mmCIF file of C-alpha atoms and ligand atoms in Angstrom:
data_model
loop_
_atom_site.group_PDB
_atom_site.id
_atom_site.type_symbol
_atom_site.label_atom_id
_atom_site.label_comp_id
_atom_site.label_asym_id
_atom_site.label_seq_id
_atom_site.Cartn_x
_atom_site.Cartn_y
_atom_site.Cartn_z
ATOM 1 C CA MET A 1101 -17.110 25.958 -59.224
ATOM 2 C CA LYS A 1102 -18.307 24.256 -56.071
ATOM 3 C CA TYR A 1103 -21.073 25.712 -54.545
ATOM 4 C CA ALA A 1104 -24.574 24.622 -52.308
ATOM 5 C CA GLU A 1105 -27.697 24.967 -54.708
ATOM 6 C CA ASN A 1106 -29.407 26.473 -51.414
ATOM 7 C CA ILE A 1107 -29.046 26.869 -47.663
ATOM 8 C CA LEU A 1108 -30.384 23.824 -46.867
ATOM 9 C CA GLU A 1109 -27.769 21.965 -48.653
ATOM 10 C CA THR A 1110 -25.213 23.007 -46.211
ATOM 11 C CA ILE A 1111 -26.619 21.257 -43.143
ATOM 12 C CA GLY A 1112 -24.504 18.454 -41.730
ATOM 13 C CA ASN A 1113 -20.983 17.201 -42.102
ATOM 14 C CA THR A 1114 -20.216 19.326 -39.171
ATOM 15 C CA PRO A 1115 -16.610 19.243 -37.458
ATOM 16 C CA LEU A 1116 -15.284 17.104 -34.713
ATOM 17 C CA VAL A 1117 -13.136 19.054 -32.182
ATOM 18 C CA LYS A 1118 -10.884 18.087 -29.315
ATOM 19 C CA LEU A 1119 -11.316 19.401 -26.009
ATOM 20 C CA ASN A 1120 -8.202 20.147 -24.518
ATOM 21 C CA LYS A 1121 -8.463 21.980 -21.135
ATOM 22 C CA LEU A 1122 -12.082 21.491 -19.660
ATOM 23 C CA THR A 1123 -11.189 17.640 -19.875
ATOM 24 C CA ALA A 1124 -7.681 17.439 -18.655
ATOM 25 C CA GLU A 1125 -8.898 15.506 -15.730
ATOM 26 C CA LEU A 1126 -10.117 12.462 -17.632
ATOM 27 C CA PRO A 1127 -8.054 9.670 -18.850
ATOM 28 C CA CYS A 1128 -9.612 9.564 -22.313
ATOM 29 C CA LEU A 1129 -9.774 11.716 -25.681
ATOM 30 C CA VAL A 1130 -12.820 13.792 -25.676
ATOM 31 C CA LEU A 1131 -14.354 15.265 -29.330
ATOM 32 C CA ALA A 1132 -17.024 17.701 -29.619
ATOM 33 C CA LYS A 1133 -19.330 16.834 -32.485
ATOM 34 C CA TYR A 1134 -19.865 20.587 -33.057
ATOM 35 C CA GLU A 1135 -23.177 21.238 -34.546
ATOM 36 C CA THR A 1136 -23.515 25.149 -34.608
ATOM 37 C CA PHE A 1137 -21.434 24.772 -38.062
ATOM 38 C CA ASN A 1138 -25.182 24.109 -39.290
ATOM 39 C CA PRO A 1139 -26.788 27.065 -40.906
ATOM 40 C CA GLY A 1140 -29.357 27.629 -38.279
ATOM 41 C CA ASN A 1141 -26.291 27.468 -35.748
ATOM 42 C CA SER A 1142 -28.324 24.053 -34.354
ATOM 43 C CA VAL A 1143 -28.143 20.410 -34.531
ATOM 44 C CA LYS A 1144 -32.029 20.787 -35.189
ATOM 45 C CA ASP A 1145 -31.587 22.112 -38.623
ATOM 46 C CA ARG A 1146 -31.036 18.264 -39.680
ATOM 47 C CA MET A 1147 -34.626 16.913 -38.178
ATOM 48 C CA ALA A 1148 -36.374 19.708 -39.379
ATOM 49 C CA LEU A 1149 -35.167 18.974 -42.950
ATOM 50 C CA GLN A 1150 -35.924 15.239 -42.489
ATOM 51 C CA ILE A 1151 -39.451 16.155 -41.008
ATOM 52 C CA VAL A 1152 -40.453 18.537 -43.890
ATOM 53 C CA GLU A 1153 -39.198 16.094 -46.725
ATOM 54 C CA ASP A 1154 -40.988 13.447 -45.143
ATOM 55 C CA ALA A 1155 -44.184 15.271 -44.856
ATOM 56 C CA GLU A 1156 -44.115 16.280 -48.329
ATOM 57 C CA ALA A 1157 -43.351 12.602 -49.564
ATOM 58 C CA ALA A 1158 -46.283 11.544 -47.210
ATOM 59 C CA GLY A 1159 -48.505 14.110 -49.069
ATOM 60 C CA ILE A 1160 -49.492 15.770 -45.617
ATOM 61 C CA LEU A 1161 -47.631 19.014 -46.310
ATOM 62 C CA LYS A 1162 -48.787 20.316 -49.398
ATOM 63 C CA PRO A 1163 -47.513 23.309 -51.950
ATOM 64 C CA GLY A 1164 -48.024 26.830 -49.801
ATOM 65 C CA GLY A 1165 -48.931 24.953 -46.740
ATOM 66 C CA THR A 1166 -48.559 25.861 -43.300
ATOM 67 C CA ILE A 1167 -45.882 24.651 -40.809
ATOM 68 C CA VAL A 1168 -46.937 24.594 -37.104
ATOM 69 C CA GLU A 1169 -44.628 23.608 -34.376
ATOM 70 C CA GLY A 1170 -43.902 23.975 -30.849
ATOM 71 C CA THR A 1171 -40.232 24.809 -30.422
ATOM 72 C CA SER A 1172 -37.735 25.648 -27.828
ATOM 73 C CA GLY A 1173 -36.255 27.691 -30.716
ATOM 74 C CA ASN A 1174 -33.861 25.772 -32.821
ATOM 75 C CA THR A 1175 -36.414 23.778 -34.332
ATOM 76 C CA GLY A 1176 -38.019 26.635 -35.171
ATOM 77 C CA MET A 1177 -35.058 28.110 -37.010
ATOM 78 C CA GLY A 1178 -34.212 24.857 -38.975
ATOM 79 C CA LEU A 1179 -38.004 24.650 -39.884
ATOM 80 C CA ALA A 1180 -37.908 28.345 -41.269
ATOM 81 C CA LEU A 1181 -34.982 27.773 -43.381
ATOM 82 C CA ALA A 1182 -37.056 24.653 -44.911
ATOM 83 C CA ALA A 1183 -39.846 26.601 -45.047
ATOM 84 C CA ILE A 1184 -38.092 29.904 -46.732
ATOM 85 C CA VAL A 1185 -36.485 27.717 -49.303
ATOM 86 C CA LYS A 1186 -39.589 25.563 -50.071
ATOM 87 C CA GLY A 1187 -42.106 28.024 -49.921
ATOM 88 C CA TYR A 1188 -43.961 27.067 -46.955
ATOM 89 C CA ASN A 1189 -45.917 29.576 -44.037
ATOM 90 C CA LEU A 1190 -44.378 28.995 -40.474
ATOM 91 C CA ILE A 1191 -45.991 29.358 -37.157
ATOM 92 C CA CYS A 1192 -43.774 28.694 -33.957
ATOM 93 C CA VAL A 1193 -45.240 28.232 -30.396
ATOM 94 C CA ILE A 1194 -42.569 29.040 -27.759
ATOM 95 C CA SER A 1195 -43.009 28.909 -24.225
ATOM 96 C CA ASP A 1196 -41.716 32.007 -22.190
ATOM 97 C CA LYS A 1197 -38.793 30.375 -20.696
ATOM 98 C CA GLN A 1198 -36.649 30.544 -23.631
ATOM 99 C CA SER A 1199 -34.632 33.349 -24.534
ATOM 100 C CA LYS A 1200 -35.626 36.620 -25.909
ATOM 101 C CA GLU A 1201 -33.040 36.096 -28.796
ATOM 102 C CA LYS A 1202 -35.035 32.982 -29.736
ATOM 103 C CA VAL A 1203 -38.104 34.820 -30.408
ATOM 104 C CA ASP A 1204 -36.434 37.843 -32.209
ATOM 105 C CA ILE A 1205 -34.392 35.097 -34.525
ATOM 106 C CA LEU A 1206 -37.552 33.346 -35.483
ATOM 107 C CA LYS A 1207 -39.454 36.629 -36.185
ATOM 108 C CA ALA A 1208 -36.494 37.758 -38.303
ATOM 109 C CA MET A 1209 -36.685 34.272 -40.153
ATOM 110 C CA GLY A 1210 -40.191 35.226 -41.205
ATOM 111 C CA SER A 1211 -42.222 33.314 -38.714
ATOM 112 C CA GLU A 1212 -45.284 34.057 -36.757
ATOM 113 C CA VAL A 1213 -44.402 33.439 -32.932
ATOM 114 C CA HIS A 1214 -46.855 32.650 -30.306
ATOM 115 C CA VAL A 1215 -45.283 32.742 -26.806
ATOM 116 C CA CYS A 1216 -47.337 30.497 -24.270
ATOM 117 C CA PRO A 1217 -46.648 30.179 -20.172
ATOM 118 C CA THR A 1218 -43.952 27.536 -19.056
ATOM 119 C CA ASP A 1219 -45.383 26.770 -15.494
ATOM 120 C CA VAL A 1220 -48.648 24.905 -16.760
ATOM 121 C CA GLU A 1221 -49.623 21.412 -17.164
ATOM 122 C CA PRO A 1222 -48.792 19.938 -20.737
ATOM 123 C CA ASP A 1223 -52.660 19.318 -21.325
ATOM 124 C CA ASP A 1224 -53.431 22.741 -20.164
ATOM 125 C CA PRO A 1225 -55.002 24.622 -23.100
ATOM 126 C CA ARG A 1226 -52.416 27.538 -22.280
ATOM 127 C CA SER A 1227 -49.365 25.131 -22.962
ATOM 128 C CA TYR A 1228 -47.333 25.261 -25.890
ATOM 129 C CA TYR A 1229 -47.719 21.919 -26.712
ATOM 130 C CA SER A 1230 -51.882 22.651 -26.780
ATOM 131 C CA THR A 1231 -51.629 25.981 -28.293
ATOM 132 C CA ALA A 1232 -49.701 24.471 -31.349
ATOM 133 C CA ARG A 1233 -52.025 21.395 -31.522
ATOM 134 C CA ARG A 1234 -55.045 24.004 -31.862
ATOM 135 C CA LEU A 1235 -53.321 26.372 -34.325
ATOM 136 C CA ALA A 1236 -53.027 23.317 -36.294
ATOM 137 C CA LYS A 1237 -56.495 22.415 -36.483
ATOM 138 C CA GLU A 1238 -57.863 25.666 -36.829
ATOM 139 C CA ILE A 1239 -55.572 26.944 -39.821
ATOM 140 C CA PRO A 1240 -56.942 25.578 -43.127
ATOM 141 C CA GLY A 1241 -53.703 23.528 -45.035
ATOM 142 C CA ALA A 1242 -51.780 23.703 -41.618
ATOM 143 C CA TRP A 1243 -49.598 20.792 -40.232
ATOM 144 C CA TYR A 1244 -48.289 20.151 -36.674
ATOM 145 C CA VAL A 1245 -44.752 18.896 -36.809
ATOM 146 C CA ASN A 1246 -44.717 17.251 -33.358
ATOM 147 C CA GLN A 1247 -41.097 16.818 -33.013
ATOM 148 C CA TYR A 1248 -41.654 14.999 -29.800
ATOM 149 C CA ASP A 1249 -43.489 11.932 -31.490
ATOM 150 C CA ASN A 1250 -42.457 12.588 -35.106
ATOM 151 C CA PRO A 1251 -40.307 9.496 -36.170
ATOM 152 C CA SER A 1252 -38.550 11.645 -38.658
ATOM 153 C CA ASN A 1253 -36.765 13.234 -35.955
ATOM 154 C CA THR A 1254 -35.242 10.545 -35.012
ATOM 155 C CA LYS A 1255 -34.560 9.254 -38.478
ATOM 156 C CA ALA A 1256 -32.255 12.342 -39.330
ATOM 157 C CA HIS A 1257 -29.955 11.207 -36.820
ATOM 158 C CA PHE A 1258 -29.956 7.857 -37.548
ATOM 159 C CA LEU A 1259 -29.194 8.648 -41.480
ATOM 160 C CA SER A 1260 -26.644 11.880 -40.840
ATOM 161 C CA THR A 1261 -25.458 12.582 -37.634
ATOM 162 C CA GLY A 1262 -24.563 8.813 -36.338
ATOM 163 C CA PRO A 1263 -22.865 8.039 -39.783
ATOM 164 C CA GLU A 1264 -20.810 11.159 -39.687
ATOM 165 C CA ILE A 1265 -19.632 10.187 -35.859
ATOM 166 C CA TRP A 1266 -19.034 6.673 -37.097
ATOM 167 C CA GLU A 1267 -16.894 7.900 -39.822
ATOM 168 C CA GLN A 1268 -15.141 10.838 -38.145
ATOM 169 C CA THR A 1269 -14.072 8.581 -35.440
ATOM 170 C CA ASP A 1270 -12.819 5.906 -37.853
ATOM 171 C CA GLY A 1271 -15.303 3.426 -35.810
ATOM 172 C CA LYS A 1272 -13.157 4.028 -32.325
ATOM 173 C CA ILE A 1273 -15.822 5.851 -30.489
ATOM 174 C CA THR A 1274 -16.702 3.932 -27.083
ATOM 175 C CA HIS A 1275 -19.100 6.645 -25.333
ATOM 176 C CA PHE A 1276 -21.485 8.970 -26.904
ATOM 177 C CA VAL A 1277 -22.944 11.728 -24.475
ATOM 178 C CA VAL A 1278 -25.588 14.104 -25.219
ATOM 179 C CA GLY A 1279 -28.446 16.214 -23.745
ATOM 180 C CA VAL A 1280 -32.041 14.634 -24.083
ATOM 181 C CA GLY A 1281 -35.008 16.932 -24.865
ATOM 182 C CA THR A 1282 -37.204 15.253 -27.405
ATOM 183 C CA GLY A 1283 -34.735 12.467 -27.742
ATOM 184 C CA GLY A 1284 -34.404 12.457 -31.575
ATOM 185 C CA THR A 1285 -30.530 13.147 -31.286
ATOM 186 C CA ILE A 1286 -29.612 10.328 -28.473
ATOM 187 C CA SER A 1287 -31.987 7.748 -30.238
ATOM 188 C CA GLY A 1288 -30.919 8.334 -33.789
ATOM 189 C CA VAL A 1289 -27.282 8.504 -33.249
ATOM 190 C CA GLY A 1290 -27.367 5.542 -30.537
ATOM 191 C CA LYS A 1291 -29.206 3.313 -32.713
ATOM 192 C CA PHE A 1292 -26.871 3.608 -35.239
ATOM 193 C CA LEU A 1293 -23.961 3.584 -33.405
ATOM 194 C CA LYS A 1294 -25.194 0.153 -31.628
ATOM 195 C CA SER A 1295 -25.787 -1.167 -35.091
ATOM 196 C CA LYS A 1296 -22.166 -0.643 -35.940
ATOM 197 C CA ASN A 1297 -20.718 -1.568 -32.287
ATOM 198 C CA PRO A 1298 -23.058 -3.028 -29.875
ATOM 199 C CA ASP A 1299 -20.599 -2.133 -27.274
ATOM 200 C CA ILE A 1300 -20.791 1.351 -27.736
ATOM 201 C CA LYS A 1301 -22.153 3.164 -24.488
ATOM 202 C CA ILE A 1302 -24.910 5.856 -24.942
ATOM 203 C CA TRP A 1303 -25.430 8.286 -22.145
ATOM 204 C CA GLY A 1304 -28.190 11.090 -21.679
ATOM 205 C CA VAL A 1305 -27.688 14.048 -19.929
ATOM 206 C CA ASP A 1306 -30.821 15.383 -17.921
ATOM 207 C CA THR A 1307 -31.834 18.303 -15.931
ATOM 208 C CA TYR A 1308 -33.045 18.655 -12.333
ATOM 209 C CA GLY A 1309 -36.728 19.095 -12.691
ATOM 210 C CA SER A 1310 -37.186 16.445 -15.631
ATOM 211 C CA VAL A 1311 -38.772 12.895 -15.644
ATOM 212 C CA PHE A 1312 -36.087 11.210 -17.727
ATOM 213 C CA LYS A 1313 -33.293 9.991 -15.345
ATOM 214 C CA LYS A 1314 -35.658 8.313 -12.725
ATOM 215 C CA PHE A 1315 -37.985 7.041 -15.798
ATOM 216 C CA HIS A 1316 -35.234 5.216 -16.985
ATOM 217 C CA GLU A 1317 -34.076 3.619 -13.537
ATOM 218 C CA THR A 1318 -37.097 2.644 -12.501
ATOM 219 C CA GLY A 1319 -39.818 2.583 -14.958
ATOM 220 C CA ILE A 1320 -41.988 5.241 -13.123
ATOM 221 C CA PHE A 1321 -43.264 8.446 -14.556
ATOM 222 C CA ASP A 1322 -42.895 10.523 -11.064
ATOM 223 C CA LYS A 1323 -44.563 13.622 -11.425
ATOM 224 C CA GLY A 1324 -42.943 14.577 -8.360
ATOM 225 C CA GLU A 1325 -39.600 15.106 -10.462
ATOM 226 C CA ILE A 1326 -41.242 17.991 -12.090
ATOM 227 C CA TYR A 1327 -40.553 21.607 -11.429
ATOM 228 C CA PRO A 1328 -39.251 24.817 -13.484
ATOM 229 C CA TYR A 1329 -35.574 24.707 -14.466
ATOM 230 C CA VAL A 1330 -33.579 27.120 -16.125
ATOM 231 C CA THR A 1331 -31.510 25.099 -18.814
ATOM 232 C CA GLU A 1332 -32.844 25.267 -22.243
ATOM 233 C CA GLY A 1333 -33.611 22.255 -24.535
ATOM 234 C CA ILE A 1334 -32.994 19.137 -22.451
ATOM 235 C CA GLY A 1335 -35.512 17.668 -19.743
ATOM 236 C CA GLU A 1336 -39.008 17.095 -20.126
ATOM 237 C CA ASP A 1337 -42.254 16.683 -18.015
ATOM 238 C CA ILE A 1338 -43.636 14.250 -20.648
ATOM 239 C CA LEU A 1339 -42.220 10.958 -22.175
ATOM 240 C CA PRO A 1340 -41.640 12.076 -25.922
ATOM 241 C CA LYS A 1341 -42.050 8.699 -28.351
ATOM 242 C CA ASN A 1342 -38.535 9.903 -29.927
ATOM 243 C CA VAL A 1343 -36.806 8.925 -26.822
ATOM 244 C CA ASN A 1344 -35.858 5.404 -27.085
ATOM 245 C CA PHE A 1345 -35.081 4.213 -23.685
ATOM 246 C CA ASP A 1346 -33.854 0.876 -24.514
ATOM 247 C CA ILE A 1347 -30.608 2.073 -26.451
ATOM 248 C CA ILE A 1348 -29.725 4.310 -23.567
ATOM 249 C CA ASP A 1349 -27.428 3.089 -21.105
ATOM 250 C CA GLY A 1350 -27.936 5.718 -18.132
ATOM 251 C CA PHE A 1351 -28.563 9.239 -17.558
ATOM 252 C CA THR A 1352 -26.748 11.839 -15.200
ATOM 253 C CA LYS A 1353 -28.462 14.896 -13.911
ATOM 254 C CA VAL A 1354 -26.934 18.316 -14.327
ATOM 255 C CA THR A 1355 -27.836 21.477 -12.313
ATOM 256 C CA ASP A 1356 -28.742 24.684 -13.847
ATOM 257 C CA LYS A 1357 -25.784 26.409 -12.117
ATOM 258 C CA ASP A 1358 -23.395 23.604 -13.016
ATOM 259 C CA ALA A 1359 -24.929 24.081 -16.608
ATOM 260 C CA ALA A 1360 -24.546 27.889 -16.676
ATOM 261 C CA PHE A 1361 -20.844 27.752 -15.201
ATOM 262 C CA TYR A 1362 -19.531 25.161 -17.805
ATOM 263 C CA THR A 1363 -21.283 27.311 -20.664
ATOM 264 C CA GLN A 1364 -18.782 30.219 -19.541
ATOM 265 C CA ARG A 1365 -15.938 27.799 -19.005
ATOM 266 C CA LEU A 1366 -16.457 26.487 -22.760
ATOM 267 C CA ALA A 1367 -16.269 29.751 -24.234
ATOM 268 C CA ARG A 1368 -13.422 31.094 -21.995
ATOM 269 C CA GLU A 1369 -11.229 27.993 -21.884
ATOM 270 C CA GLU A 1370 -11.933 26.329 -25.216
ATOM 271 C CA GLY A 1371 -13.018 29.094 -27.457
ATOM 272 C CA PHE A 1372 -16.483 27.130 -27.686
ATOM 273 C CA PHE A 1373 -19.311 29.905 -27.813
ATOM 274 C CA LEU A 1374 -22.319 27.595 -27.259
ATOM 275 C CA GLY A 1375 -25.708 27.533 -25.649
ATOM 276 C CA ASN A 1376 -26.195 26.319 -22.042
ATOM 277 C CA SER A 1377 -27.316 22.534 -23.083
ATOM 278 C CA ALA A 1378 -23.741 22.251 -24.071
ATOM 279 C CA GLY A 1379 -22.649 23.378 -20.707
ATOM 280 C CA ALA A 1380 -24.857 20.705 -19.214
ATOM 281 C CA ALA A 1381 -23.443 17.950 -21.501
ATOM 282 C CA ILE A 1382 -19.574 18.868 -20.845
ATOM 283 C CA LYS A 1383 -20.547 18.797 -17.066
ATOM 284 C CA GLY A 1384 -21.976 15.340 -17.728
ATOM 285 C CA VAL A 1385 -19.253 14.276 -19.554
ATOM 286 C CA LEU A 1386 -17.012 15.291 -16.350
ATOM 287 C CA GLN A 1387 -19.584 13.572 -13.768
ATOM 288 C CA LEU A 1388 -19.318 10.140 -15.658
ATOM 289 C CA LYS A 1389 -15.234 10.127 -15.244
ATOM 290 C CA GLU A 1390 -15.471 6.588 -13.374
ATOM 291 C CA HIS A 1391 -16.724 4.916 -16.803
ATOM 292 C CA PHE A 1392 -13.973 6.136 -18.963
ATOM 293 C CA ALA A 1393 -10.759 4.478 -19.483
ATOM 294 C CA LYS A 1394 -7.552 5.381 -21.185
ATOM 295 C CA ASP A 1395 -7.666 4.263 -24.529
ATOM 296 C CA ASP A 1396 -11.394 5.445 -24.770
ATOM 297 C CA VAL A 1397 -13.005 7.806 -27.464
ATOM 298 C CA VAL A 1398 -16.131 9.912 -25.830
ATOM 299 C CA VAL A 1399 -17.789 12.208 -28.120
ATOM 300 C CA VAL A 1400 -20.198 14.650 -26.742
ATOM 301 C CA LEU A 1401 -22.527 16.653 -28.909
ATOM 302 C CA PHE A 1402 -23.063 20.072 -28.693
ATOM 303 C CA HIS A 1403 -26.337 21.418 -29.903
ATOM 304 C CA ASP A 1404 -26.612 25.157 -30.179
ATOM 305 C CA HIS A 1405 -24.696 28.504 -30.393
ATOM 306 C CA GLY A 1406 -24.074 31.222 -27.620
ATOM 307 C CA SER A 1407 -25.381 33.982 -29.472
ATOM 308 C CA ARG A 1408 -28.660 32.713 -28.109
ATOM 309 C CA TYR A 1409 -27.735 33.248 -24.616
ATOM 310 C CA VAL A 1410 -25.815 36.824 -24.691
ATOM 311 C CA GLY A 1411 -28.544 37.949 -22.215
ATOM 312 C CA LYS A 1412 -28.333 34.968 -19.979
ATOM 313 C CA MET A 1413 -25.545 32.625 -19.153
ATOM 314 C CA PHE A 1414 -23.100 35.449 -20.708
ATOM 315 C CA ASN A 1415 -24.517 38.158 -18.908
ATOM 316 C CA ASP A 1416 -23.105 38.363 -15.358
ATOM 317 C CA ASP A 1417 -26.170 40.507 -14.177
ATOM 318 C CA TRP A 1418 -28.414 37.472 -15.227
ATOM 319 C CA MET A 1419 -25.926 35.220 -13.592
ATOM 320 C CA ARG A 1420 -26.469 36.985 -10.308
ATOM 321 C CA GLU A 1421 -29.990 37.285 -10.317
ATOM 322 C CA LYS A 1422 -30.181 33.465 -10.581
ATOM 323 C CA GLY A 1423 -27.743 33.056 -7.498
ATOM 324 C CA PHE A 1424 -25.229 31.355 -10.231
ATOM 325 C CA ILE A 1425 -22.304 33.722 -9.357
ATOM 326 C CA GLU A 1426 -21.515 36.138 -6.124
HETATM 327 C C1 LIG B 2306 -30.208 23.645 -27.265
HETATM 328 C C2 LIG B 2306 -30.771 22.262 -27.242
HETATM 329 N N1 LIG B 2306 -30.061 21.450 -26.601
HETATM 330 C C3 LIG B 2306 -30.679 20.016 -26.638
HETATM 331 C C4 LIG B 2306 -31.491 19.555 -27.267
HETATM 332 C C5 LIG B 2306 -32.064 18.169 -27.291
HETATM 333 O O1 LIG B 2306 -31.976 17.379 -28.477
HETATM 334 P P1 LIG B 2306 -33.314 16.412 -28.849
HETATM 335 O O2 LIG B 2306 -34.399 17.344 -28.984
HETATM 336 O O3 LIG B 2306 -32.643 15.946 -30.196
HETATM 337 O O4 LIG B 2306 -33.323 15.316 -27.696
HETATM 338 C C6 LIG B 2306 -32.564 20.594 -28.067
HETATM 339 C C7 LIG B 2306 -33.680 20.314 -28.408
HETATM 340 O O5 LIG B 2306 -34.366 21.187 -29.144
HETATM 341 C C8 LIG B 2306 -31.906 21.834 -27.924
HETATM 342 O O6 LIG B 2306 -32.767 22.977 -28.852
#
């Protein structure tokens, strides 16, 4: 018999799937690292498990303890899987711009959920960063994960996602393109791939309203770049320690409208039912067209599943309300 001992053992080893229609205008092969095959339906299962196991090994997380995290939803789902199997309590702090589905899913998985306002400064006591920190201090036996600065986030992708992509492409990958939030995915995968072949180009996809692109190009953290935006999971108003700017060759910014529209196109033209950071990522690939040549192998990573966005990008009333369609 062949079976996993528990749900955590099914994390990773996701497929690589060729894009056919959306990328027809590009000269090269474009492959999607399709992370919704993880049991929590997102790439974040990988780092959630790594972070919990590293905290256990370091004696920070004790049996029966409470895990506290600020999350856009997907990390919370990964932490919920680890908490359930390993016997921890979970408190997720989420900002109010995230989809209702994400809050409901976390509650369904037994997490306590606190919803905080999005449009406040990161150091405002009401922000989701500050609330997570405060709860972890107040609750006995609680531990704040801090996916932004926790090195186990990058480590998870250095140890699993990066090697999988290298092996699945037979070492032929030339470019890796991915949305950047905490930076764990791009930094872990990018560091691994560059350790195998320093010529591989690593591109980050950023949003309008986020500080990453300008910081990478100028070294300036420009608060003027920060304003509310719709795309979920990518872009930041802080510089997380997990974003390793040195291994990133460049950023491209994608608008909210394009991200939403291309999320719909992925579903309707490729049969890829994904979240809107995937729409941003594939539009980012198309924007980088001039960087690709005939024999290149471009891998784009898709973070999460479309079911989390049925009330948003997959709802025409919502699309109209945001001014994304007529
Ligand atoms: C939907 C989605 N896309 C992209 C990202 C960005 O990934 P990373 O935090 O590894 O940079 C996240 C992170 O939470 C996410 O949830």
